[in-house]
Structures are given as C-alpha cells and as structure tokens.
Amino acid sequence: MTPIQNRELRATARELGCRPRHPLASPRRSEHEEIPRGLRDRYVPIGRPPQASSAAKSRGDLVVIGDSISDAAFFKTLGGKPDQMWWAKLGRKTRTTPRVYAERGSGYTRPGKCVTTTIGQRIGRKAMATRMNKAKIVVIAAGVNDYRKCVFRADGTYYLAPTSGEEVEEAISAAFDELDAAVTYEAKVIITAPYGSRPELKQYRERLVRSLRAHSEEHGFQYVDTAHGTLWGKSKSRDRIHPTAKGMQRLYRDIYMKSNLRKRFR
C-alpha cells in the first residue's frame, strides 16, 4: 500500500469513527516476554479503580505510558495518594481499569534515569502486545524530559546533553509507528504532554507540541493539549513541573473534556 493510499484509508476511517490497523503491522507478538527483574515493580497492573457501584463492571483496560507525572510512587513522595492520580480519576469516570507503565525521567528519546526504557521501547515490548490489544483507551503522557538526552561515556557513566529537534522528531515517529502496530481499531488513543511553566523551556515545549500534534494527526491519534494552561498556580508542586492533587484533577479534567472520551464513555 502506498503512503497516499494509507493516508486515504486513515481519513476514511476517521470519518467513520474508527482507526485502521497499520497496514505494515507485524503479527501479534508473544505475551510471554520476560520483564527484567529490577523493573518488574514498574510493569505490574495498578489494579482496578474504585467503582461507583459494586455492580459496575470494567469496560476494559486504560493503558497509560508515561513519566514521573503518571507515577503513583513518585506522587506519594509529594504527599499524594494513588486514587488522586489523573489516570485513577479517568478510570473511574470511564469505568476502565488503569494499567500504568510509568518511569521517572523517561521520554521519547530518553530512558528513565538513563537505565530503563524509552516510551517507544515500552510500547514495543512483546509483553505489551496483549495488553495493547485489549485496551479500550491508550494514553501516552510524556515529553517533558526530552529536552535532554542521555550520552554514555566509554566507562559506562553518562551525562545529559540537549536534544536536537531532529532527534525528538525521529523518536516520536518511531514510537508512534510501534503504537500504531499495537493498538486495535476500537482503541481510543490519546497523546498529551503535561507541562509546568518553566520559562526557560518554553521554546522546547512549543517545538515538542508541534511535533506531537503533527505525528498524532498523521497516525489518526488524538492530541490533547495539557502543555498550556493545565498546570499552573497551586496545581504545580515547588519544582514547577509535577502536579499537586489539584493539578491531577485539572489534568484528568482536560484529558476527559478536551478529548471525545466524554462522548464515547459517558
């Protein structure tokens, strides 16, 4: 299939309210990939969120891939609770079960703490294939860490250096190709980049948003802007990056209200 035919297929699918599987997608991969022992705590299901009624049943999985902003363990160090996380609120609202794969310090170009995985590597794991195949909603919430990349020295140590626009573009493109091959027609895919208001990163933020928006449109994903006006004032912690409980509420609200989830998951 040519790129033009591919774009026409996706345009038709969007008009019909569905998303086609990537025409060059590889067959479904095995779900039995072994997860490195040191990372197993990062890849276990968070669990079923509290339901409004004991009779309510989950509609399916809400898969979240992100950084420390989506990490319940990190939020706890700021005084927060797991049920205050934005994805916990979204799961309750949409009656879906959150499955969270968040690594502190990670991004599209950068592994978490320079030792775990990038967003694309997490999406591409064989063990993730079954999870993605069953997901009703997929949210990729990342990008804030990609203004710097990990550069490794010969002795195995590393330092952080600025990323170029081309490096970020290539990493996002590769990650979205993996995502396109993993999700089903029925899954709702949302791309967002929660962002505080550090003035020195404004230029990078705008470049990131343009790239995420363009690649989302190309793949038929929905970009939801949480980089402008979502995290401000008391919604940010002292580091001006991570949300407080109030910020988690705003993040959940914007993802739900600005997307079409409120129409599909009332």
Coordinates of C-alpha atoms in Angstrom, one line a residue:
M1 CA 0.0 0.0 0.0
T2 CA 1.4 3.4 -1.0
P3 CA 1.6 6.3 1.5
I4 CA -1.2 8.1 -0.3
Q5 CA -3.5 5.0 -0.1
N6 CA -2.6 4.7 3.5
R7 CA -3.5 8.3 4.3
E8 CA -6.8 7.9 2.4
L9 CA -7.6 4.8 4.3
R10 CA -7.0 6.6 7.6
A11 CA -9.0 9.6 6.6
T12 CA -11.9 7.4 5.7
A13 CA -11.6 5.5 9.0
R14 CA -11.6 8.7 11.0
E15 CA -14.8 9.8 9.2
L16 CA -16.4 6.5 10.2
G17 CA -15.2 6.9 13.8
C18 CA -12.7 4.1 13.8
R19 CA -8.9 3.7 13.3
P20 CA -7.4 1.1 11.0
R21 CA -4.6 -1.1 12.0
H22 CA -1.3 -0.1 10.4
P23 CA -1.1 -1.9 7.0
L24 CA 2.5 -2.9 7.6
A25 CA 2.0 -4.0 11.2
S26 CA 3.7 -7.2 12.2
P27 CA 1.7 -10.2 13.6
R28 CA 0.8 -10.1 17.2
R29 CA 3.7 -10.8 19.4
S30 CA 4.0 -13.3 22.3
E31 CA 2.8 -12.1 25.7
H32 CA 5.4 -14.2 27.5
E33 CA 8.4 -11.8 27.2
E34 CA 10.3 -11.9 30.5
I35 CA 10.4 -8.5 32.2
P36 CA 13.8 -7.6 33.8
R37 CA 13.7 -8.4 37.5
G38 CA 14.7 -4.9 38.5
L39 CA 11.8 -3.4 36.6
R40 CA 9.0 -5.8 37.5
D41 CA 7.5 -3.4 40.0
R42 CA 7.1 -0.9 37.2
Y43 CA 5.2 -3.4 35.0
V44 CA 2.5 -4.8 37.3
P45 CA -1.1 -3.7 36.9
I46 CA -2.0 -0.9 39.3
G47 CA -5.3 -2.6 39.9
R48 CA -9.0 -2.0 39.4
P49 CA -10.0 1.5 40.4
P50 CA -12.8 2.0 42.9
Q51 CA -16.2 1.8 41.2
A52 CA -19.2 3.9 41.9
S53 CA -21.2 0.7 42.3
S54 CA -20.1 -2.8 43.2
A55 CA -22.3 -4.0 40.3
A56 CA -20.4 -1.9 37.8
K57 CA -18.1 -3.8 35.5
S58 CA -14.9 -2.6 33.8
R59 CA -15.4 -1.8 30.2
G60 CA -11.7 -2.8 29.5
D61 CA -8.2 -1.5 30.1
L62 CA -7.0 2.0 30.2
V63 CA -3.3 1.7 29.3
V64 CA -1.1 4.6 30.4
I65 CA 2.5 5.0 29.3
G66 CA 4.4 8.0 30.8
D67 CA 7.0 9.5 33.1
S68 CA 7.0 10.6 36.8
I69 CA 3.9 12.7 36.3
S70 CA 2.0 9.5 35.9
D71 CA 4.0 7.6 38.6
A72 CA 1.9 7.0 41.7
A73 CA 5.0 6.1 43.8
F74 CA 6.6 9.5 42.9
F75 CA 3.3 11.3 43.6
K76 CA 3.3 9.7 47.1
T77 CA 6.6 11.5 47.8
L78 CA 4.7 14.7 47.2
G79 CA 2.0 13.8 49.7
G80 CA -0.4 12.4 47.2
K81 CA -2.5 9.2 47.1
P82 CA -2.9 6.7 44.3
D83 CA -6.6 7.4 44.0
Q84 CA -5.8 11.1 43.3
M85 CA -3.8 10.2 40.2
W86 CA -5.2 11.6 37.0
W87 CA -5.5 8.2 35.4
A88 CA -7.3 6.8 38.5
K89 CA -9.9 9.5 38.1
L90 CA -10.2 8.9 34.4
G91 CA -10.6 5.1 35.0
R92 CA -13.4 5.7 37.4
K93 CA -15.1 8.1 35.0
T94 CA -14.9 5.8 32.0
R95 CA -15.3 2.6 34.0
T96 CA -12.0 1.2 32.7
T97 CA -9.1 -0.5 34.6
P98 CA -5.8 1.5 34.6
R99 CA -2.7 -0.3 33.6
V100 CA 0.1 2.1 34.2
Y101 CA 3.7 1.9 32.8
A102 CA 5.4 5.0 34.1
E103 CA 9.1 5.5 34.6
R104 CA 10.6 8.5 36.2
G105 CA 12.8 10.6 33.9
S106 CA 11.8 8.8 30.8
G107 CA 10.7 10.2 27.4
Y108 CA 10.7 9.5 23.7
T109 CA 14.5 10.0 23.4
R110 CA 15.5 9.2 27.0
P111 CA 15.3 6.0 29.1
G112 CA 14.1 6.5 32.7
K113 CA 17.0 7.7 34.8
C114 CA 19.1 6.7 31.7
V115 CA 18.9 3.0 32.7
T116 CA 15.3 1.7 32.0
T117 CA 13.3 2.3 28.8
T118 CA 12.1 5.0 26.4
I119 CA 8.4 5.4 25.5
G120 CA 9.0 3.6 22.3
Q121 CA 10.8 0.7 23.9
R122 CA 8.0 0.2 26.4
I123 CA 5.4 0.2 23.6
G124 CA 7.4 -2.3 21.6
R125 CA 7.8 -4.9 24.3
K126 CA 6.4 -8.3 23.4
A127 CA 4.7 -8.5 26.8
M128 CA 2.9 -5.2 26.0
A129 CA 1.3 -6.6 22.8
T130 CA -1.6 -8.4 24.5
R131 CA -2.2 -5.5 26.9
M132 CA -2.4 -3.1 24.0
N133 CA -4.6 -5.4 22.0
K134 CA -7.2 -5.5 24.8
A135 CA -7.1 -1.8 25.6
K136 CA -10.1 0.4 25.2
I137 CA -8.2 3.6 25.9
V138 CA -4.4 4.3 25.5
V139 CA -2.9 7.5 26.8
I140 CA 0.7 8.4 26.1
A141 CA 1.6 11.2 28.5
A142 CA 5.2 12.2 28.0
G143 CA 7.7 14.6 26.5
V144 CA 8.7 16.9 29.3
N145 CA 12.0 15.1 29.8
D146 CA 13.1 15.1 26.2
Y147 CA 14.8 18.5 26.2
R148 CA 17.9 16.5 27.3
K149 CA 19.2 13.1 26.3
C150 CA 21.5 10.6 27.9
V151 CA 25.0 10.4 26.5
F152 CA 27.1 7.5 27.6
R153 CA 30.9 7.5 28.1
A154 CA 33.2 4.6 27.4
D155 CA 33.4 3.7 31.1
G156 CA 29.6 3.3 31.3
T157 CA 28.9 6.6 33.0
Y158 CA 26.7 9.2 31.4
Y159 CA 25.8 12.8 31.3
L160 CA 22.8 14.8 30.0
A161 CA 23.0 16.9 26.8
P162 CA 20.5 19.0 24.9
T163 CA 18.5 17.1 22.2
S164 CA 18.1 18.4 18.7
G165 CA 14.7 18.9 17.0
E166 CA 15.6 16.1 14.6
E167 CA 16.3 13.6 17.4
V168 CA 12.9 14.3 19.1
E169 CA 11.1 14.1 15.8
E170 CA 12.7 10.7 14.9
A171 CA 12.0 9.3 18.4
I172 CA 8.3 10.3 18.3
S173 CA 7.9 9.0 14.8
A174 CA 9.4 5.6 15.8
A175 CA 7.3 5.4 19.0
F176 CA 4.1 6.2 17.1
D177 CA 4.8 3.5 14.5
E178 CA 5.1 1.0 17.3
L179 CA 1.9 2.2 18.8
D180 CA 0.1 2.1 15.5
A181 CA 1.0 -1.5 15.1
A182 CA 0.0 -2.5 18.6
V183 CA -3.5 -1.0 19.1
T184 CA -6.8 -2.2 17.6
Y185 CA -9.4 -0.4 15.5
E186 CA -11.6 0.2 18.6
A187 CA -9.0 1.6 20.9
K188 CA -9.1 5.3 21.6
V189 CA -5.5 6.7 21.5
I190 CA -4.7 10.0 23.2
I191 CA -1.4 11.8 23.1
T192 CA -0.6 14.5 25.6
A193 CA 2.4 16.2 27.2
P194 CA 1.6 17.5 30.7
Y195 CA 3.8 20.5 31.3
G196 CA 4.5 23.0 34.0
S197 CA 5.6 26.6 33.3
R198 CA 9.4 26.7 33.5
P199 CA 10.1 29.8 31.3
E200 CA 13.5 28.5 30.2
L201 CA 11.9 25.5 28.5
K202 CA 9.2 27.4 26.6
Q203 CA 11.0 27.1 23.2
Y204 CA 11.5 23.4 23.6
R205 CA 7.9 22.9 24.8
E206 CA 6.4 24.6 21.7
R207 CA 8.6 22.5 19.4
L208 CA 7.5 19.4 21.2
V209 CA 3.8 20.3 21.0
R210 CA 4.1 20.9 17.3
S211 CA 5.8 17.6 16.7
L212 CA 3.3 15.6 18.8
R213 CA 0.3 17.3 17.2
A214 CA 1.6 16.6 13.6
H215 CA 2.5 13.0 14.3
S216 CA -0.8 12.3 16.1
E217 CA -2.7 13.6 13.1
E218 CA -0.6 11.5 10.7
H219 CA -1.4 8.3 12.7
G220 CA -5.0 9.1 13.5
F221 CA -4.4 9.6 17.2
Q222 CA -6.0 12.5 19.2
Y223 CA -3.6 15.1 20.6
V224 CA -4.9 16.7 23.7
D225 CA -3.2 19.9 24.9
T226 CA -2.2 19.8 28.6
A227 CA 1.0 21.8 28.0
H228 CA -0.8 25.2 28.1
G229 CA -2.9 26.3 31.0
T230 CA -3.5 23.0 32.7
L231 CA -0.7 23.0 35.3
W232 CA -0.4 26.5 36.9
G233 CA -0.5 28.2 40.3
K234 CA -1.4 25.7 43.1
S235 CA -1.8 22.9 40.6
K236 CA 2.1 22.7 40.4
S237 CA 4.5 21.5 43.1
R238 CA 7.5 23.5 44.1
D239 CA 9.6 22.1 41.2
R240 CA 7.1 23.8 38.8
I241 CA 6.9 20.5 36.9
H242 CA 4.9 17.9 38.8
P243 CA 1.2 18.3 39.6
T244 CA -0.3 18.5 43.1
A245 CA -3.6 16.9 43.9
K246 CA -5.3 19.9 42.4
G247 CA -3.1 19.6 39.3
M248 CA -4.1 15.9 39.0
Q249 CA -7.7 16.9 39.0
R250 CA -7.0 19.5 36.2
L251 CA -5.0 17.0 34.2
Y252 CA -7.8 14.4 34.4
R253 CA -10.4 17.1 33.6
D254 CA -8.6 18.4 30.5
I255 CA -7.9 14.9 29.1
Y256 CA -11.5 13.9 29.6
M257 CA -13.2 17.1 28.4
K258 CA -10.9 18.0 25.5
S259 CA -11.0 14.6 24.0
N260 CA -14.0 12.7 22.7
L261 CA -14.0 10.3 25.7
R262 CA -16.9 12.1 27.2
K263 CA -18.9 11.1 24.1
R264 CA -17.7 7.6 23.9
F265 CA -17.5 6.8 27.7
R266 CA -20.4 8.7 29.4

